[in-house]
CSV table of C-alpha atoms in Angstrom, one decimal:
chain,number,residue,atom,x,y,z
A,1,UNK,CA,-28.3,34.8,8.1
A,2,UNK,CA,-26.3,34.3,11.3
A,3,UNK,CA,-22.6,35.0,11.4
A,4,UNK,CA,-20.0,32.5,9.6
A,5,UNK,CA,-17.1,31.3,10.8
A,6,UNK,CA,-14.0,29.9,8.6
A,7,UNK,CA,-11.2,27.6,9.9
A,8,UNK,CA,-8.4,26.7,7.7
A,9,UNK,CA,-7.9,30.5,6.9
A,10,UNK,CA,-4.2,30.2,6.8
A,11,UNK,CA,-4.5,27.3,4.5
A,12,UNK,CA,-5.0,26.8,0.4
A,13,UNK,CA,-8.9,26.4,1.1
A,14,UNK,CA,-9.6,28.4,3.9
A,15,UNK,CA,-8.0,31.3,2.4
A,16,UNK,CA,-10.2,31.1,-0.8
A,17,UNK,CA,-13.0,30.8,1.1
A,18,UNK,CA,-12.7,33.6,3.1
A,19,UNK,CA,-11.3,35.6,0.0
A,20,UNK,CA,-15.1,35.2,-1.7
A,21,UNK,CA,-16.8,35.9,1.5
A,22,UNK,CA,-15.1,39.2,1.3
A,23,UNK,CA,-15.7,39.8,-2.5
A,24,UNK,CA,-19.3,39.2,-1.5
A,25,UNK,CA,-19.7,41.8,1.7
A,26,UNK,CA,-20.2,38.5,4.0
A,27,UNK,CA,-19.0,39.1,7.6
A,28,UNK,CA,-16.6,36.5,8.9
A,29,UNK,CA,-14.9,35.3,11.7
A,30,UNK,CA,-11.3,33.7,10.8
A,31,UNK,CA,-10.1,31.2,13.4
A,32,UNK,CA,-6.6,30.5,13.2
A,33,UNK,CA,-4.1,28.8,15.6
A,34,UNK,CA,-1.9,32.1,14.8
A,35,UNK,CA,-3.2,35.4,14.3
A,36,UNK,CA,-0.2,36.9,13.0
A,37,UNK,CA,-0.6,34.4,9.7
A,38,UNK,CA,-4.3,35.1,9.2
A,39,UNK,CA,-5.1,36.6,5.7
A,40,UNK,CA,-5.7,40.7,5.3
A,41,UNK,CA,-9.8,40.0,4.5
A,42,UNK,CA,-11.7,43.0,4.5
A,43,UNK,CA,-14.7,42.8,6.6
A,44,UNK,CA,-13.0,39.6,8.8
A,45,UNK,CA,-12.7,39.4,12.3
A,46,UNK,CA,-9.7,37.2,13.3
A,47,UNK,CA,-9.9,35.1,16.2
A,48,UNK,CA,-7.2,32.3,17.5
A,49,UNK,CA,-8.5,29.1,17.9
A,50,UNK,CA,-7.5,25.6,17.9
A,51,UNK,CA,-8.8,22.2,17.6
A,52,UNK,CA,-7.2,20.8,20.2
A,53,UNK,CA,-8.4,23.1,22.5
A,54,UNK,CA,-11.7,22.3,23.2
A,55,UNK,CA,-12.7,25.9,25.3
A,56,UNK,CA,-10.7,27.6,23.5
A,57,UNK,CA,-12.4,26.7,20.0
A,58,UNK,CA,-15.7,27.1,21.6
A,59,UNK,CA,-15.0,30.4,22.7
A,60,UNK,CA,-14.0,31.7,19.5
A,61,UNK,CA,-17.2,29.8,18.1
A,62,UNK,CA,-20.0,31.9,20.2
A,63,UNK,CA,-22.3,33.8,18.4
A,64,UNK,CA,-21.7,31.6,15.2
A,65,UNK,CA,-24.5,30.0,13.0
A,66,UNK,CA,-22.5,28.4,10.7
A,67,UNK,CA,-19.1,27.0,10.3
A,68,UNK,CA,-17.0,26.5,7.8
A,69,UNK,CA,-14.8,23.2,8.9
A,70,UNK,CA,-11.8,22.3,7.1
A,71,UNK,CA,-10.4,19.1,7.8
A,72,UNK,CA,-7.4,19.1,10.3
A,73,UNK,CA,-3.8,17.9,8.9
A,74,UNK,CA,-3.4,14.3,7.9
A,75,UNK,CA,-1.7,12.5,11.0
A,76,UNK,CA,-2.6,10.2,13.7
A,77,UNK,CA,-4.0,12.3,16.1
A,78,UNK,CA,-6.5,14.1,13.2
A,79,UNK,CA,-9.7,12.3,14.5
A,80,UNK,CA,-9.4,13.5,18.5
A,81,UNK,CA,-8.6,16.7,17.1
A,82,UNK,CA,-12.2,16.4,14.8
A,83,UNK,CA,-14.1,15.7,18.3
A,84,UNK,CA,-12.8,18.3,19.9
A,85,UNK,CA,-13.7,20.5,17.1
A,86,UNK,CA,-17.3,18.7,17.0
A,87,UNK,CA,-17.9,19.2,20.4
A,88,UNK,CA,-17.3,22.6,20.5
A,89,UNK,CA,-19.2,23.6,17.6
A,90,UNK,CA,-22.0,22.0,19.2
A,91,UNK,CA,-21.4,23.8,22.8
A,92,UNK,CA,-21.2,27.1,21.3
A,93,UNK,CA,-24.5,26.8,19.8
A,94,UNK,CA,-23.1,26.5,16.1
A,95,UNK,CA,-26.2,25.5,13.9
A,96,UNK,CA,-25.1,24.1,10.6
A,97,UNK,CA,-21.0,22.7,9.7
A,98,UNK,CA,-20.2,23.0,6.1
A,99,UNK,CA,-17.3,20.1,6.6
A,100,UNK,CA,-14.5,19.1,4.0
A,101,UNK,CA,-14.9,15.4,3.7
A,102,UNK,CA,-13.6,13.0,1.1
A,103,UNK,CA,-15.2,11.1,-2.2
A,104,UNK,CA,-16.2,7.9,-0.9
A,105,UNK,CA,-16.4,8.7,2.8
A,106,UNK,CA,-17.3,5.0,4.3
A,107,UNK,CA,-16.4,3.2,7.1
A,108,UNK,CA,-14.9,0.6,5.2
A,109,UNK,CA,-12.9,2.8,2.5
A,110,UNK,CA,-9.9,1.4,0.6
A,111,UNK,CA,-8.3,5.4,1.6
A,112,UNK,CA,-7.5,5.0,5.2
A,113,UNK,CA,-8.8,8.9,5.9
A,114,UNK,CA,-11.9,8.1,4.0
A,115,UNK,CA,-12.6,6.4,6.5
A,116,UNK,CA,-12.0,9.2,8.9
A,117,UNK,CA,-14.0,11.5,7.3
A,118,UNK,CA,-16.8,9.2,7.4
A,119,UNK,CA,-16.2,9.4,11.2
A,120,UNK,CA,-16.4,12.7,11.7
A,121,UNK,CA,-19.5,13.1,9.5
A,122,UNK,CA,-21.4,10.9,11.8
A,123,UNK,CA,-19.9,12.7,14.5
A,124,UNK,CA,-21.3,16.0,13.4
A,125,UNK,CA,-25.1,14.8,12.7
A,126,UNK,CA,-24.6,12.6,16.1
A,127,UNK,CA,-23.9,16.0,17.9
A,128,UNK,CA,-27.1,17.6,16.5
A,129,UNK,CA,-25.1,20.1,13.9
A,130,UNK,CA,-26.9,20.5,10.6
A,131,UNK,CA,-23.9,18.8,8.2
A,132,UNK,CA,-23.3,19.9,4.9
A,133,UNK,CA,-20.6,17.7,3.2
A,134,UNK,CA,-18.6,18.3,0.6
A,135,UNK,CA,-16.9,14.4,-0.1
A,136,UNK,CA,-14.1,16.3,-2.3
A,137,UNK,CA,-12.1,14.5,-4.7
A,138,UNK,CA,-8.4,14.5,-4.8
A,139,UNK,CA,-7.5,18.3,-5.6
A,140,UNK,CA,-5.6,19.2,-8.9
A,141,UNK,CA,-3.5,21.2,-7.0
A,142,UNK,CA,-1.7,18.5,-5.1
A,143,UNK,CA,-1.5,16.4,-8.4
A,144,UNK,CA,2.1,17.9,-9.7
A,145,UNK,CA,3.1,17.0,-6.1
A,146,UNK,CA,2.8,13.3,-7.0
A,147,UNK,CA,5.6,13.6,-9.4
A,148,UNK,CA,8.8,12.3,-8.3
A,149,UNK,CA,12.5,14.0,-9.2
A,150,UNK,CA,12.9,11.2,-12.2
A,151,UNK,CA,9.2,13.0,-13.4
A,152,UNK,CA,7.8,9.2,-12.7
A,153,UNK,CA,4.1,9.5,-11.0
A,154,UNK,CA,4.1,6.5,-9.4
A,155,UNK,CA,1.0,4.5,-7.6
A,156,UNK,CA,-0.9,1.3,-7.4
A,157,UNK,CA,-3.7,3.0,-9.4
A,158,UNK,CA,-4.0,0.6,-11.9
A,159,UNK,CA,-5.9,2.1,-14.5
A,160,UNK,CA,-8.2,3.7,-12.6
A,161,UNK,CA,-9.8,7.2,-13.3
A,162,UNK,CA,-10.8,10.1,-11.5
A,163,UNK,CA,-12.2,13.9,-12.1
A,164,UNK,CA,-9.5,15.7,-10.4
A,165,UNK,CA,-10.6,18.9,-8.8
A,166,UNK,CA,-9.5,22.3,-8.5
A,167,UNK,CA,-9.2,24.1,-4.7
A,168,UNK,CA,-11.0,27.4,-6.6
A,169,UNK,CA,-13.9,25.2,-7.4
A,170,UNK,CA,-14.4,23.5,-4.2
A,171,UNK,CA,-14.0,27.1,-2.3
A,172,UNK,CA,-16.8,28.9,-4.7
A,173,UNK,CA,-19.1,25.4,-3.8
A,174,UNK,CA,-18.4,26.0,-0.5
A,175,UNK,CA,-19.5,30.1,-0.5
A,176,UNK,CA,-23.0,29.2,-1.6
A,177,UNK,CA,-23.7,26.0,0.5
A,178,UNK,CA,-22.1,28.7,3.7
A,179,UNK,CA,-24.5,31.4,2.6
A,180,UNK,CA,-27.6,29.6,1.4
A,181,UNK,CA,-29.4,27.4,4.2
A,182,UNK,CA,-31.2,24.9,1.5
A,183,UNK,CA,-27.9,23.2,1.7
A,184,UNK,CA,-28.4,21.7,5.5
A,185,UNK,CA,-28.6,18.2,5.3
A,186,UNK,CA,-27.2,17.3,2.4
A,187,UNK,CA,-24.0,15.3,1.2
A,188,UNK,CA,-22.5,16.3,-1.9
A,189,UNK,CA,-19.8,14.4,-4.1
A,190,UNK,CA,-17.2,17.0,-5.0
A,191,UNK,CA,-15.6,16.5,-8.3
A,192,UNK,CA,-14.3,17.9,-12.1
A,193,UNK,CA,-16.2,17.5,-14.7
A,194,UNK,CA,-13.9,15.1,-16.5
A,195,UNK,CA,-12.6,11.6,-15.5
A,196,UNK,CA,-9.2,10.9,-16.7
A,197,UNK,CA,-6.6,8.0,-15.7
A,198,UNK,CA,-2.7,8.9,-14.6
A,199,UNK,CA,-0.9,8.1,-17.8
A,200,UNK,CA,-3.4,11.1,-19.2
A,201,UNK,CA,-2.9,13.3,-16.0
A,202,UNK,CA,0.9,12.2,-16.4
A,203,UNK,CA,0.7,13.1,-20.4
A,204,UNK,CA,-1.1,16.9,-19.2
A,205,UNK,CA,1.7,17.4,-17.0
A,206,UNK,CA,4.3,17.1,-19.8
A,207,UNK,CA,2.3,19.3,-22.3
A,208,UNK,CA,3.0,22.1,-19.6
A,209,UNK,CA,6.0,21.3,-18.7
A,210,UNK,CA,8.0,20.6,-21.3
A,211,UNK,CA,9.3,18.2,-19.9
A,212,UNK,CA,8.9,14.2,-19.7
A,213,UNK,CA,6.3,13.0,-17.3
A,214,UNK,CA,5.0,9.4,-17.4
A,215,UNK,CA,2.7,7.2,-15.0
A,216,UNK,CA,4.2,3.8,-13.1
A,217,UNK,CA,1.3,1.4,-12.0
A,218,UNK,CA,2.9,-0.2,-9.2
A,219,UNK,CA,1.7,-3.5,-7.4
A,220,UNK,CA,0.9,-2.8,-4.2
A,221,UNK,CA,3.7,-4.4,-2.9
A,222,UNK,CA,5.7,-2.2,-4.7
A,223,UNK,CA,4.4,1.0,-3.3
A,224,UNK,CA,4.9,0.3,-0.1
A,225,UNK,CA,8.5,-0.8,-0.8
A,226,UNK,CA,8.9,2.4,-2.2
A,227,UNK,CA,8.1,4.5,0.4
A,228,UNK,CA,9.5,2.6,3.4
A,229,UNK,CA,11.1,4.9,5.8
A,230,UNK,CA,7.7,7.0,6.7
A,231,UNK,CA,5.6,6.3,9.2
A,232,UNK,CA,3.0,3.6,8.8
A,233,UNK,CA,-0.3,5.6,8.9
A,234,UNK,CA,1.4,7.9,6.2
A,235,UNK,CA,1.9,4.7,4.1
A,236,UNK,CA,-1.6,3.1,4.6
A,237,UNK,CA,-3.1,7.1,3.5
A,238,UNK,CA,-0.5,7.7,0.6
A,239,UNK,CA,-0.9,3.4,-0.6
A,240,UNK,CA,-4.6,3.8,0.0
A,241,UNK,CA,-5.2,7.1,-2.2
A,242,UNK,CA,-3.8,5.5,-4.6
A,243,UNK,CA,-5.8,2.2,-4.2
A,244,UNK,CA,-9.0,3.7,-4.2
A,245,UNK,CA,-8.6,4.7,-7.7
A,246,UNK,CA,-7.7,1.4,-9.2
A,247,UNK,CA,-10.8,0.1,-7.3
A,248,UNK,CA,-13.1,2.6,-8.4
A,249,UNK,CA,-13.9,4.6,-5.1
A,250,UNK,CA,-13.3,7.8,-6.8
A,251,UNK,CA,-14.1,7.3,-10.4
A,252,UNK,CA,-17.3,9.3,-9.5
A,253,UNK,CA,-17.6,12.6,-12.0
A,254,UNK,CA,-20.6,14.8,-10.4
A,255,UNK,CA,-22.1,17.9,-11.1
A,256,UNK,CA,-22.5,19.5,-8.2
A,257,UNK,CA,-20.3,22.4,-8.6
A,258,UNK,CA,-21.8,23.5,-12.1
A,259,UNK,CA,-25.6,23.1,-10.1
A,260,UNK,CA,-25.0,24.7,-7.5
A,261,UNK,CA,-23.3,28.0,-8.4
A,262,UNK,CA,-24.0,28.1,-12.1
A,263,UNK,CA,-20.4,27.7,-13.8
A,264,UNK,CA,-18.9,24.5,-14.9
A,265,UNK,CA,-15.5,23.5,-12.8
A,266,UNK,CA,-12.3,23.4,-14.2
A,267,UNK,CA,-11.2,20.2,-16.2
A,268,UNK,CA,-7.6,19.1,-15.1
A,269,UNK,CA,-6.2,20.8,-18.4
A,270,UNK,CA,-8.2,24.4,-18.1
A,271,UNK,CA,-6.5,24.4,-14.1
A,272,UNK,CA,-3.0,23.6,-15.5
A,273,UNK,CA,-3.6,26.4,-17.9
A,274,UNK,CA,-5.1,29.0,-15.3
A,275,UNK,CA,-3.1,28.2,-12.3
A,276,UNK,CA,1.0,27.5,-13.4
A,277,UNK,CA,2.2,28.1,-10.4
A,278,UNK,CA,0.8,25.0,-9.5
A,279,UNK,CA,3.5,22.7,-11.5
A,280,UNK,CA,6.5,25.3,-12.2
A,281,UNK,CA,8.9,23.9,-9.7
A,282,UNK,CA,8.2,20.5,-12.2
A,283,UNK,CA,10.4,22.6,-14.7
């Protein structure tokens, strides 16, 4: 196996990913934007890198097989950044891009970044990089975020379901499809194992809490009113990730994680329970 590479290092993801690389004796190659921030991994060579910097990132790419791609932030300029990033990879010689793409990746997605991710998949097989991608759901860990100050989750999600999904899950899927090469090629929806609307998410979030927490199911009218002010393409993401629920998009429950490395994911209940730092500032 050739050397791996982790972006996103600094980040939620990246950092669990490179934690189990190191639990497993895997040498890595972090590539951050800042060194300084990169985590302490045993066996981990650090490297600064950034999309946007398209010698740069191929640089800090040579010698790699495989890369582990995290999606850049959420903003206008995320899909020039994703080229860049592309066409490095595929300068440097990079083989295979395990890439962090979204449930329901499509060109015509109700989720406006769905439809980036789509995007940048076909960039990657277009560019003659092996893909593996994982079309992750919306992550449990960003779920307490949803609540506002009045504890009202509000969101034209109708009442639509989806299998929320924990970061740890997603980063122990990603480890085996980085270190096994079987995985080249392959698209894989990313999910829990249970499908549950927001009034039960919102009803979870109580039981932990102690506190009330209830669902709104706002027209969509309505949740755009209410968050006027931001900019437009951070409406049409936040409106549409809420959209694509009602309609379906992301009602999907899989079971990749449990096939591929053996243990059953989190439901959205068991990640409340193992992870409370995830919803204590909700008390």
């Amino acid at each position: 196996m050739g050397r791996i590479a982790v972006t996103g290092a600094t980040g939620q993801l990246g950092s669990r990913v490179a934690a189990l690389l190191a639990e497993r004796g895997v040498p890595q190659r972090l590539c951050v934007r800042d060194p300084a921030r990169a985590p302490k991994t045993e066996g981990a060579e650090v490297v600064a890198a950034d999309y946007a910097d398209t010698a740069g990132f191929r640089d800090a790419l040579a010698g790699v097989s495989t890369l582990f791609l995290v999606s850049g932030h959420e903003g206008p300029e995320r899909m020039e950044l994703h080229r860049s990033a592309v066409q490095a990879a595929a300068e440097a010689g990079v083989d295979r891009v395990v890439y962090t793409s979204f449930l329901g990746a499509a060109p015509l997605a109700t989720f406006t970044f769905a439809r980036e991710h789509a995007e940048t998949e076909r960039l990657i097989r277009e560019s003659g990089l092996r893909l593996t991608a994982l079309r992750n759901t919306l992550y449990a860990d960003v779920a307490p975020h949803f609540v506002g100050p009045d504890g009202v989750l509000r969101g034209p999600s109708a009442d639509g379901r989806l299998a929320w999904v924990a970061r740890q899950d997603v980063a122990r899927l990603a480890v085996e499809c980085l270190l096994d090469d079987a995985h080249a090629n392959q698209v894989y929806d990313v999910t829990g194992p249970e499908a549950i609307d927001l009034h039960e998410t919102a009803a979870l979030l109580s039981e932990v809490t102690g506190r009330k927490i209830t669902y709104h199911a706002e027209t969509l009218e309505e949740a755009r009113a209410s968050r006027a002010g931001a900019q437009e393409w951070e409406i049409d993401g936040w409106v549409g990730s809420y959209a694509a629920i009602a309609t379906g998009e992301v009602s999907v429950t899989s079971h990749t994680v449990e096939h591929v490395t053996g243990r059953r994911p989190w439901t959205f209940a068991e990640f409340l329970a193992a992870e409370p730092e995830a919803w204590a500032h909700l008390k």
